[in-house]
Coordinates of C-alpha atoms in Angstrom, one line a residue:
X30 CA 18.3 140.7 121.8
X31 CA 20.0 140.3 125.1
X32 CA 18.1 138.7 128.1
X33 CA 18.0 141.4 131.1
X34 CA 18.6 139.8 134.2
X35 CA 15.6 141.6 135.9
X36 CA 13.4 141.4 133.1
X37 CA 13.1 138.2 133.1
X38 CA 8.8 137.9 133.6
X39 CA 7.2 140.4 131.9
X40 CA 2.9 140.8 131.9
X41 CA 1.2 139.4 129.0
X42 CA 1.3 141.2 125.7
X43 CA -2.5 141.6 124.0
X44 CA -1.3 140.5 120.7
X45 CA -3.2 141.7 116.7
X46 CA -4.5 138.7 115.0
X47 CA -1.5 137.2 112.6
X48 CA -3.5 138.0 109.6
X49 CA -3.8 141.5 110.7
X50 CA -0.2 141.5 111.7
X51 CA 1.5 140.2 107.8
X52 CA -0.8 142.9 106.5
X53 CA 1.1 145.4 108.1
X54 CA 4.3 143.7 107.8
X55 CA 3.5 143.9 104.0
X56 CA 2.5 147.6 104.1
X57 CA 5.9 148.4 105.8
X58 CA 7.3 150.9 103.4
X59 CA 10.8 149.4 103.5
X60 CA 9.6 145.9 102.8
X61 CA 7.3 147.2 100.2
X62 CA 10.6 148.6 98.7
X63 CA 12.8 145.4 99.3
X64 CA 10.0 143.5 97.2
X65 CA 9.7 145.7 94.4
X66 CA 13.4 145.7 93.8
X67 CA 13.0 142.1 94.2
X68 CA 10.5 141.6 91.2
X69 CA 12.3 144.0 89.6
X70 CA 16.1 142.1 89.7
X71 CA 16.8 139.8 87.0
X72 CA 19.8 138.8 84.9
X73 CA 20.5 142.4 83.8
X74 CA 20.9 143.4 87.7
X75 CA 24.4 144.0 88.5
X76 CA 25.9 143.3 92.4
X77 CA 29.3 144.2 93.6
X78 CA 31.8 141.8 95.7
X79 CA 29.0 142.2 98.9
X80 CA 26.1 141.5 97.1
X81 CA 25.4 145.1 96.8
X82 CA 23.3 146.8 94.0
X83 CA 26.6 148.7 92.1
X84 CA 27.0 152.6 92.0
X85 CA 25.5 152.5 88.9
X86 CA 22.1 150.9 89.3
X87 CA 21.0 153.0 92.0
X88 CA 19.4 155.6 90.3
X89 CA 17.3 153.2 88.1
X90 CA 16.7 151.1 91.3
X91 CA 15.5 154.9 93.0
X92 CA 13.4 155.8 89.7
X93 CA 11.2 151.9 90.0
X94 CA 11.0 152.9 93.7
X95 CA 9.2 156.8 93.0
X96 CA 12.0 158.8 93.8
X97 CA 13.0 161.6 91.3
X98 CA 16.2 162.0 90.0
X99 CA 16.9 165.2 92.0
X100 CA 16.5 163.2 95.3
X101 CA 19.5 163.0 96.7
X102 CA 18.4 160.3 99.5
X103 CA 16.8 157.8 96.4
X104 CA 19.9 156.0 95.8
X105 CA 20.3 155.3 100.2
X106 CA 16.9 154.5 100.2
X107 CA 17.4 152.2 97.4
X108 CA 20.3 150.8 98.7
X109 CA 18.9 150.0 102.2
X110 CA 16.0 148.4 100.2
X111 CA 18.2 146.2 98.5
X112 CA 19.9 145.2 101.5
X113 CA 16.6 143.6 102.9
X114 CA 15.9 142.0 99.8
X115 CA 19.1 139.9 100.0
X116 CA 19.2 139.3 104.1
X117 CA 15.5 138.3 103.9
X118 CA 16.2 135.7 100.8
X119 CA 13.9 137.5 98.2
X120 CA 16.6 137.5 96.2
X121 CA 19.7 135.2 95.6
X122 CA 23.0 137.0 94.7
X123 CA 26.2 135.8 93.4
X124 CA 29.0 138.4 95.0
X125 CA 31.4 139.9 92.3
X126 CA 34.6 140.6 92.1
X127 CA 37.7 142.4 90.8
X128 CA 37.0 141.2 87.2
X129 CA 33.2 140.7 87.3
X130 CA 29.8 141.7 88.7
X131 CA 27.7 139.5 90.6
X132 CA 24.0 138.4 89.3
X133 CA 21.1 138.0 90.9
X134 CA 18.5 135.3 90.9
X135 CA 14.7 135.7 92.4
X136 CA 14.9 134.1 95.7
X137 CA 13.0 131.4 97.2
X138 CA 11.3 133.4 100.1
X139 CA 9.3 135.9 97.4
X140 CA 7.0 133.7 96.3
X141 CA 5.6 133.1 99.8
X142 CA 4.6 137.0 99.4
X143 CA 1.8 136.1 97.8
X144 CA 1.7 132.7 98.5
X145 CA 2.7 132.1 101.8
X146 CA 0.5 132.0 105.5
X147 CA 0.7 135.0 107.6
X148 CA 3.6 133.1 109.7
X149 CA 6.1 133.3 106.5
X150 CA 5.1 137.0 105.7
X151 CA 6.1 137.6 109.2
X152 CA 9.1 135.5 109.2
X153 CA 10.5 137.5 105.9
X154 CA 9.2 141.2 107.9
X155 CA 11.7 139.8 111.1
X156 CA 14.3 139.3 109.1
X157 CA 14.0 142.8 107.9
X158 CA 13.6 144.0 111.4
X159 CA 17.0 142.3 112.4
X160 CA 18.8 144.3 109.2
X161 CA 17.6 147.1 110.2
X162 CA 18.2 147.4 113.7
X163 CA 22.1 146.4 112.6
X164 CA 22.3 149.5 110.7
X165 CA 20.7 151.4 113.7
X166 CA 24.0 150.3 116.0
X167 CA 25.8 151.4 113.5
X168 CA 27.6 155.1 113.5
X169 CA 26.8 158.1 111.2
X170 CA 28.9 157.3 107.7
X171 CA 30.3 160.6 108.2
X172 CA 31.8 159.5 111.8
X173 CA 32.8 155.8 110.0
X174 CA 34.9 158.0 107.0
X175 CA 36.7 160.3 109.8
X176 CA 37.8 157.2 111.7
X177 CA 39.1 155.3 108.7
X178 CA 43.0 154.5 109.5
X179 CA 45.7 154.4 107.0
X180 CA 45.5 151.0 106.0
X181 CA 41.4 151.5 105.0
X182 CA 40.5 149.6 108.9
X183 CA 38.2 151.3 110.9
X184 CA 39.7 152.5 113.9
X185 CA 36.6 151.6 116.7
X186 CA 38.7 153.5 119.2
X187 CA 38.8 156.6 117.8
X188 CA 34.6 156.8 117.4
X189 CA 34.8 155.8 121.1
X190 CA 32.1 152.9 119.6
X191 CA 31.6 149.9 121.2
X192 CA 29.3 147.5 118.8
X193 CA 28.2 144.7 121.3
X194 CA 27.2 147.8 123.8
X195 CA 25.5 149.9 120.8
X196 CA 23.2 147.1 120.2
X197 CA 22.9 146.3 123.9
X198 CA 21.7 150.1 124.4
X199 CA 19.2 149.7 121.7
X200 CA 17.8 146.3 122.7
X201 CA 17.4 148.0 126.5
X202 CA 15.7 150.7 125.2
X203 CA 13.6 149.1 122.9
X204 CA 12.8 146.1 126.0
X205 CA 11.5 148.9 128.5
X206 CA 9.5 150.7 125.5
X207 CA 8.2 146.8 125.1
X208 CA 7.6 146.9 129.2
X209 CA 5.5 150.5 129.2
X210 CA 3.8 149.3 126.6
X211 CA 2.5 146.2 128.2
X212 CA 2.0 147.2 131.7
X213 CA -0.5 147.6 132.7
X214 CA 0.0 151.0 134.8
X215 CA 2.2 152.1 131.7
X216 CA 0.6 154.3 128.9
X217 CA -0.3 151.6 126.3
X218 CA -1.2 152.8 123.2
X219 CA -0.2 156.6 123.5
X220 CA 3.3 157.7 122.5
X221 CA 6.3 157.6 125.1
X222 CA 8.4 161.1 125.7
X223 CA 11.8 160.5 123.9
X224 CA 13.8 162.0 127.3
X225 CA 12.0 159.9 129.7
X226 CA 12.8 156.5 127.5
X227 CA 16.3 157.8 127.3
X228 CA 16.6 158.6 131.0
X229 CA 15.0 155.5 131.7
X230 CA 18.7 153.7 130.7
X231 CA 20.6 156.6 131.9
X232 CA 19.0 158.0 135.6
X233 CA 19.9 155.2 138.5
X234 CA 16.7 154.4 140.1
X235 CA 17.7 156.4 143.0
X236 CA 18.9 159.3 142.4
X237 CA 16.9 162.2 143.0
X238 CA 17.7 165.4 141.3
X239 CA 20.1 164.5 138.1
X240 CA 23.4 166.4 137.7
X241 CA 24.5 168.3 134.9
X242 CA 27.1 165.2 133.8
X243 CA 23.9 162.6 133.5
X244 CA 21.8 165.8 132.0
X245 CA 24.1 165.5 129.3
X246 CA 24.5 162.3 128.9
X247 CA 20.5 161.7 128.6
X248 CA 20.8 164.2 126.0
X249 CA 23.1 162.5 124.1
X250 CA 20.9 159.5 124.7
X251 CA 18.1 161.3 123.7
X252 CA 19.8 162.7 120.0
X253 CA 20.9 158.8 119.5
X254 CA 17.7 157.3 119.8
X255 CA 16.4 160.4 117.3
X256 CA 18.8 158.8 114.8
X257 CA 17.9 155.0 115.7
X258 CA 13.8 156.1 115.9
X259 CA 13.9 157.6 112.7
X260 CA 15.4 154.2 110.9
X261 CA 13.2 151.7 112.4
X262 CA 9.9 153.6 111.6
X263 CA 10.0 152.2 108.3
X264 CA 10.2 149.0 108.6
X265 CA 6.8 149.3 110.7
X266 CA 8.8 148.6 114.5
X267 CA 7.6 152.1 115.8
X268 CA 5.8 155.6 115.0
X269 CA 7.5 158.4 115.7
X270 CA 7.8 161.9 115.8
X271 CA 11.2 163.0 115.3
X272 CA 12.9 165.7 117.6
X273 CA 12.1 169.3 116.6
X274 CA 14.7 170.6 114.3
X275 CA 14.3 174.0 116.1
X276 CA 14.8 172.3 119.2
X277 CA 17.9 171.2 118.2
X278 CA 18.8 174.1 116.6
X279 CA 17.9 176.7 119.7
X280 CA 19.9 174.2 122.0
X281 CA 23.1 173.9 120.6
X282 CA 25.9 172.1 123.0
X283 CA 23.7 173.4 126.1
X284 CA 22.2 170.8 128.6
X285 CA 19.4 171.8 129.9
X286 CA 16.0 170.0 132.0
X287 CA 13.5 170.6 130.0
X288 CA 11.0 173.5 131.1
X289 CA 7.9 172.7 133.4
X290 CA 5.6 174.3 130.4
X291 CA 7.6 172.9 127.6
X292 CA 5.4 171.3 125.0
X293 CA 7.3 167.8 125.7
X294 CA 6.0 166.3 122.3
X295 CA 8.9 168.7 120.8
X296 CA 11.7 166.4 121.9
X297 CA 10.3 163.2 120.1
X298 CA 7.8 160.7 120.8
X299 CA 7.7 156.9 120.0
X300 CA 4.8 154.5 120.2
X301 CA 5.6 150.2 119.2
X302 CA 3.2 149.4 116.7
X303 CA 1.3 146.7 117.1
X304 CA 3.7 144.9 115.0
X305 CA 6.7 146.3 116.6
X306 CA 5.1 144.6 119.8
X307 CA 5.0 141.1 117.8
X308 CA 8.4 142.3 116.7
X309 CA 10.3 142.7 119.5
X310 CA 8.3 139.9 121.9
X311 CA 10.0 137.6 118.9
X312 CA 13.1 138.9 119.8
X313 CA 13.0 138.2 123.4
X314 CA 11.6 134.9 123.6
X315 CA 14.6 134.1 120.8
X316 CA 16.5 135.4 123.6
X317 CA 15.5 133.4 126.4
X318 CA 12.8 136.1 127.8
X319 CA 10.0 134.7 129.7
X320 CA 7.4 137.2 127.3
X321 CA 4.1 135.7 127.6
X322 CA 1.2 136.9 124.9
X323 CA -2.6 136.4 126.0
X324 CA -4.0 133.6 124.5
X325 CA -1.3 131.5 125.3
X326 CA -3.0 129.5 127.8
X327 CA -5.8 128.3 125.6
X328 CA -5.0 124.9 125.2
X329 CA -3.6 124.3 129.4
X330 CA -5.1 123.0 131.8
X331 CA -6.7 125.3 134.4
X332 CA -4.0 124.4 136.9
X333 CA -1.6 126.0 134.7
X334 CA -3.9 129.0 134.4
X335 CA -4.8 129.8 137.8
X336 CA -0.9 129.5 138.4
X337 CA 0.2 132.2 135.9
X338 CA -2.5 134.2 135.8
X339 CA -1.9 134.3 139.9
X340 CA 0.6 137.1 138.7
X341 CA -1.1 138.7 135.7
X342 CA -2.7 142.5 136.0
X343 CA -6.4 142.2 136.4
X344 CA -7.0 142.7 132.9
X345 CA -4.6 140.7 131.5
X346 CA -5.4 137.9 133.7
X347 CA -9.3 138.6 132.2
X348 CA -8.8 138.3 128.8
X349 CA -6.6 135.1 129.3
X350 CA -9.6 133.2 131.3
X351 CA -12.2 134.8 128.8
X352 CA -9.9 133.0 126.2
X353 CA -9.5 129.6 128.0
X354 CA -13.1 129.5 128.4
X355 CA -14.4 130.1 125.4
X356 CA -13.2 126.4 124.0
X357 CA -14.7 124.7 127.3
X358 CA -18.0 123.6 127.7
X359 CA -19.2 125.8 130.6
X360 CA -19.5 122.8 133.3
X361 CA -16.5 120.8 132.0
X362 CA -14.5 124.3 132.5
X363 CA -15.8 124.8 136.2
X364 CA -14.9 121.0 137.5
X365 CA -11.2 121.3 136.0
X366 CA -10.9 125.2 138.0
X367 CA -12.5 124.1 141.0
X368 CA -10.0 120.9 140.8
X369 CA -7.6 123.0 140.3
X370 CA -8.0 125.7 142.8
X371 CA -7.7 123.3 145.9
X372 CA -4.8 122.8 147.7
X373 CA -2.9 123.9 151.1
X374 CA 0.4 125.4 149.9
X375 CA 1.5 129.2 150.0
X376 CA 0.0 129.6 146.2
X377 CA -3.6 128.0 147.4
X378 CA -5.4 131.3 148.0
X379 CA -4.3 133.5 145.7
X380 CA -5.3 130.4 143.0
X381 CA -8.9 130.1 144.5
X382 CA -9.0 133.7 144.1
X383 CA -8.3 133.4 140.7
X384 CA -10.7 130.6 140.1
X385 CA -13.9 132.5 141.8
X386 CA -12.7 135.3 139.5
X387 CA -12.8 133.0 136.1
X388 CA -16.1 131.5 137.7
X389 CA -17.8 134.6 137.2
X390 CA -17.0 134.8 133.9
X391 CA -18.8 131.5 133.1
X392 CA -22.3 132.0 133.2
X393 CA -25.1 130.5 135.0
X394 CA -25.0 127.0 133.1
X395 CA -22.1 126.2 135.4
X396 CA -24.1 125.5 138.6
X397 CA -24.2 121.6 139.0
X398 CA -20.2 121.8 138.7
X399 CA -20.4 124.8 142.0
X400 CA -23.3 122.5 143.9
X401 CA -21.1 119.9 143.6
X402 CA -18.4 121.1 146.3
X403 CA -20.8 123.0 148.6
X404 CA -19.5 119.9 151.1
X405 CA -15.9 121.1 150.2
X406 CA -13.6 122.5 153.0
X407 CA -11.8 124.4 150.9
X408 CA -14.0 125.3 148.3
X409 CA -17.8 125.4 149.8
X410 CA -17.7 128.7 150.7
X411 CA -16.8 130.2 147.8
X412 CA -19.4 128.2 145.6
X413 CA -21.7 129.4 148.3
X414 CA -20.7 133.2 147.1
X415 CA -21.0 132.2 143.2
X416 CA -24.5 130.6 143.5
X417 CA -26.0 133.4 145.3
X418 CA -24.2 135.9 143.4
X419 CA -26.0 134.7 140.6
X420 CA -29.3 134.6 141.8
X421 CA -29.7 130.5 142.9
X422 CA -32.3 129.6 145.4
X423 CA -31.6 126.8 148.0
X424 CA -28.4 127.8 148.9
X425 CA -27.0 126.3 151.8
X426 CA -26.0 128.5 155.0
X427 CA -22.8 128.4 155.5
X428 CA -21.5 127.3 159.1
X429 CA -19.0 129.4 161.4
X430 CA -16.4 127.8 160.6
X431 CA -16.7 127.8 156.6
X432 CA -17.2 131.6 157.1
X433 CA -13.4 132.3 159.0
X434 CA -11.9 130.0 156.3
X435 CA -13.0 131.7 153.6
X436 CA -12.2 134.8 155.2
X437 CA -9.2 133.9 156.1
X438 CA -8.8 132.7 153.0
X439 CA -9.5 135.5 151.2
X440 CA -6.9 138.3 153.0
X441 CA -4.5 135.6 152.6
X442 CA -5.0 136.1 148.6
X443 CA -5.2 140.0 148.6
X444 CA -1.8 139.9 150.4
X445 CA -0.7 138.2 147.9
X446 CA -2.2 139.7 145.2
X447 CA -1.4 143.3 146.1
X448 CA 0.3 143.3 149.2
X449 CA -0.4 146.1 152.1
X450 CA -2.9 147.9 149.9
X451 CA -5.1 150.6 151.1
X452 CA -8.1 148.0 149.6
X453 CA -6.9 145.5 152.0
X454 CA -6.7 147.6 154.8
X455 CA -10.5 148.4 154.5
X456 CA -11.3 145.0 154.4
X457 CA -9.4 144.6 157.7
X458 CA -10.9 147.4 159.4
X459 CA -14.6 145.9 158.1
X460 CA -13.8 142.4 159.6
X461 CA -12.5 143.8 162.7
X462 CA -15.5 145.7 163.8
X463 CA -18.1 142.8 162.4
X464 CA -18.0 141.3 165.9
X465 CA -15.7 142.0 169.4
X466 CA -14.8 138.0 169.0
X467 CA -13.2 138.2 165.6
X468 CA -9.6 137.4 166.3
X469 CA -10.1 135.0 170.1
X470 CA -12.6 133.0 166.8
X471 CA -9.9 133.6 164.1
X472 CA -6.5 132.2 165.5
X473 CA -8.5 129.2 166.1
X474 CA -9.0 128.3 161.8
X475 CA -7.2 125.4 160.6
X476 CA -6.1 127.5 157.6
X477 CA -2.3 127.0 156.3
X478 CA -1.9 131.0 156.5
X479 CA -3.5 131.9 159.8
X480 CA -1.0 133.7 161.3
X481 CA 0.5 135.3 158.7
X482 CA -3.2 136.9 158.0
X483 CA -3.4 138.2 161.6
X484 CA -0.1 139.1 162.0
X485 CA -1.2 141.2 158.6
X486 CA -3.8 142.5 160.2
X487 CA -1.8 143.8 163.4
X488 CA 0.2 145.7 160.6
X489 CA -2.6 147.3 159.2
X490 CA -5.1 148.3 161.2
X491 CA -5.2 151.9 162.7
X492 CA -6.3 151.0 165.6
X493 CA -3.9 150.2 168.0
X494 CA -6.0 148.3 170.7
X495 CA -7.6 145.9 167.5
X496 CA -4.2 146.0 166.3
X497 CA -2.3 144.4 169.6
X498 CA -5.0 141.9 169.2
X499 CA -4.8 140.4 166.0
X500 CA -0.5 140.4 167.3
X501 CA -1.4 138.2 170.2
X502 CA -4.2 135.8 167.6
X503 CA -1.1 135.3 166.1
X504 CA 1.0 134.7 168.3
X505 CA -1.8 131.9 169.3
X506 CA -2.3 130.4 166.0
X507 CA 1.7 130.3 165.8
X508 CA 1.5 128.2 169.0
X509 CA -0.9 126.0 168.2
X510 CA 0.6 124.7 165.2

């Protein structure tokens, strides 16, 4: 899989337990197929010059796998079976030749079926992936016999197929199923509309009402990724419900948008299993792909977690602290956050933010660690909030100028976090109005980010009297530095 330049970050993927993950793997129908022709093989198997099963064996191999003799797809099935077995080292073949078959020996990998950890069942199942998504880049045999030249070469020309861009295609396609999946804005768990994944490599960003030439194209798209879709659910990448054969039918060689009150589940829908997310996350971070999976962060220290968490969604940001915490002693783990969480640079507030956040995830035991820096400059006024938050007598009154810190403080990470949000522009208007002093007391905190929070504020609020004065705070804070 191919690195793509702007998806290079990507938020955290909530990953199945490995356990739960090989017992899938193993229930994949076409690795439960590769294994049974795998126990099956012995010194009576016959392989042609590639290793493949010959013409011959193919029904037998069909019959062992519960297709009947009048099937005409047992012997591709079988075939495509056998073809895992090999690339995934369950068995060992000798290639024939001219004069003589092959034979086949058990290979070393199909013993850790039933012997192996959940890491080598998975490491077998993503060998299998890789075969298979090689076959899906591959054209229609029918297309492959029409373009064979004189000689018995493929002419690539003629299919107008490019191999390194087929499998480009499929790895972009399968990266931003892989994106909607994790997102946390995206649908999740609930199956993606085959046209919008397909016009999600096709549309440019901006363009706003498509023409007939990239209509067509997504459809074409849309009829490939049918094919591909329909390969990979067996291996246990993807569910999916194939495009409606009526469909087709009804729409010959027409493009057409697809109708307001269609029922859009008609053109195909595709979901990553919860293996196919393990799948293809693999993939990426083979490929270089920052893909980060909660739980990662476990065994870091909290400096590292308030960093990359700084630009996790809320929820995935949750379950990573909720995880990091739960192999800390409660006090321990609110010393090294608070130790963390100091600091003056650009990052400094939208880390303490994150550290108040994984604070209240930790229970009352943590007090003495929170009473500890109610002295702090930087981080006094947020212990402040947490011990009266949860209910502690004996706190401390803060003084005036612990309360514009933190408030400065505080905008400075919700700009961060979330930029110009309608949630930040309340809290602007709310600070604002608390007293007719606000900004002549603001442009005055020795706060690294100041300015840029008044100037912020300027931008924001409505009001274009308040608004000219938080401009001219900070243009005051500006000079004072």
């Amino acid at each position: 899989m191919s690195p793509t330049p702007d998806r290079t970050s990507l938020p955290p993927a909530r990953l199945a337990p490995e356990p739960e993950l090989a017992r899938a793997a193993l229930a994949a129908p076409l690795l439960a197929r590769a294994v049974r022709l795998a126990r099956w093989a012995g010194p009576a198997t016959r392989v042609g010059a590639g290793g493949e099963l010959v013409d011959e064996q193919l029904p037998l191999a069909a019959e062992l796998l519960g297709f009947t003799a009048d099937d005409e797809d047992g012997p591709a099935y079988a075939s495509e079976a056998w073809r895992v077995a090999v690339d995934t080292g369950l068995v060992e073949v000798t290639d024939g030749d001219e004069e003589s078959d092959g034979t086949v020996t058990a290979g070393e990998d199909l013993a850790l079926i039933t012997s192996g950890g959940p890491a080598d069942i998975l490491a077998i199942w993503q060998g299998a992936l890789d075969t298979v998504l090689a076959d899906a880049s591959v054209p229609d045999l029918d297309d492959l016999v029409d373009a064979l030249g004189e000689g018995g070469e493929i002419d690539l020309s003629a299919l107008g197929w490019d191999p390194e861009a087929e499998a480009e295609f499929l790895d972009g396609v399968l990266g931003n199923l892989y994106l909607l999946t994790v997102s946390e804005d995206g649908p999740g768990d609930e199956p993606v509309p085959l046209p919008a994944l397909a016009a999600s490599m096709i549309v440019p960003d901006d363009m706003g009402e498509p023409t007939d030439d990239i209509l067509e194209q997504v459809s074409d798209a849309m009829m490939r990724l049918d094919d591909q879709f329909r390969l990979l659910e067996p291996v246990g990448l993807v569910e999916f419900r194939p495009v409606d054969e009526e469909l087709m039918a009804e729409a010959g060689d027409e493009v057409a948008e697809i109708p307001d009150d269609e029922d859009i589940s008609r053109y195909g829908m595709v979901r990553l299993t919860p293996l196919g997310l393990y799948g293809i996350r693999a993939r990426m971070l083979e490929a270089g792909v920052d893909a980060p999976a909660v739980g990662d962060l476990a065994d870091k220290g909290a400096d590292v977690l308030l960093d990359a968490t700084a630009d996790f969604p809320q929820v995935s940001a949750q379950a990573e602290t909720e995880l990091w915490l739960a192999g800390r002693e409660p006090v321990a783990a609110a010393r090294e956050l608070l130790a963390a969480a100091r600091g003056a640079d650009p990052a400094g507030p939208l880390r303490r933010l994150r550290c108040q956040q994984a604070l209240s995830l930790t229970g009352t035991a943590a007090e003495p660690a929170l009473r500890e820096v109610l002295d702090d400059a930087e981080l006094g006024g947020l212990a402040r909030v947490w011990l009266t938050e949860h209910g502690f007598a004996d706190v401390p009154a803060p003084d005036p100028a612990m309360v514009f810190w933190l408030t400065i403080d505080t905008v400075a990470a919700q700009l961060a976090a979330e930029g110009n949000s309608d949630e930040l522009q309340g809290l602007v208007e709310g600070l604002a109005s608390q007293s007719s002093g606000f900004f002549d007391a603001a442009w005055r905190v020795d706060h690294p980010a100041t300015a840029d929070v008044l100037e912020a504020m300027g931008r924001l609020h409505p009001d274009k009297r308040v608004a000219k004065e938080a401009r001219k705070a900070a243009f005051k804070a500006r000079s004072r530095v």
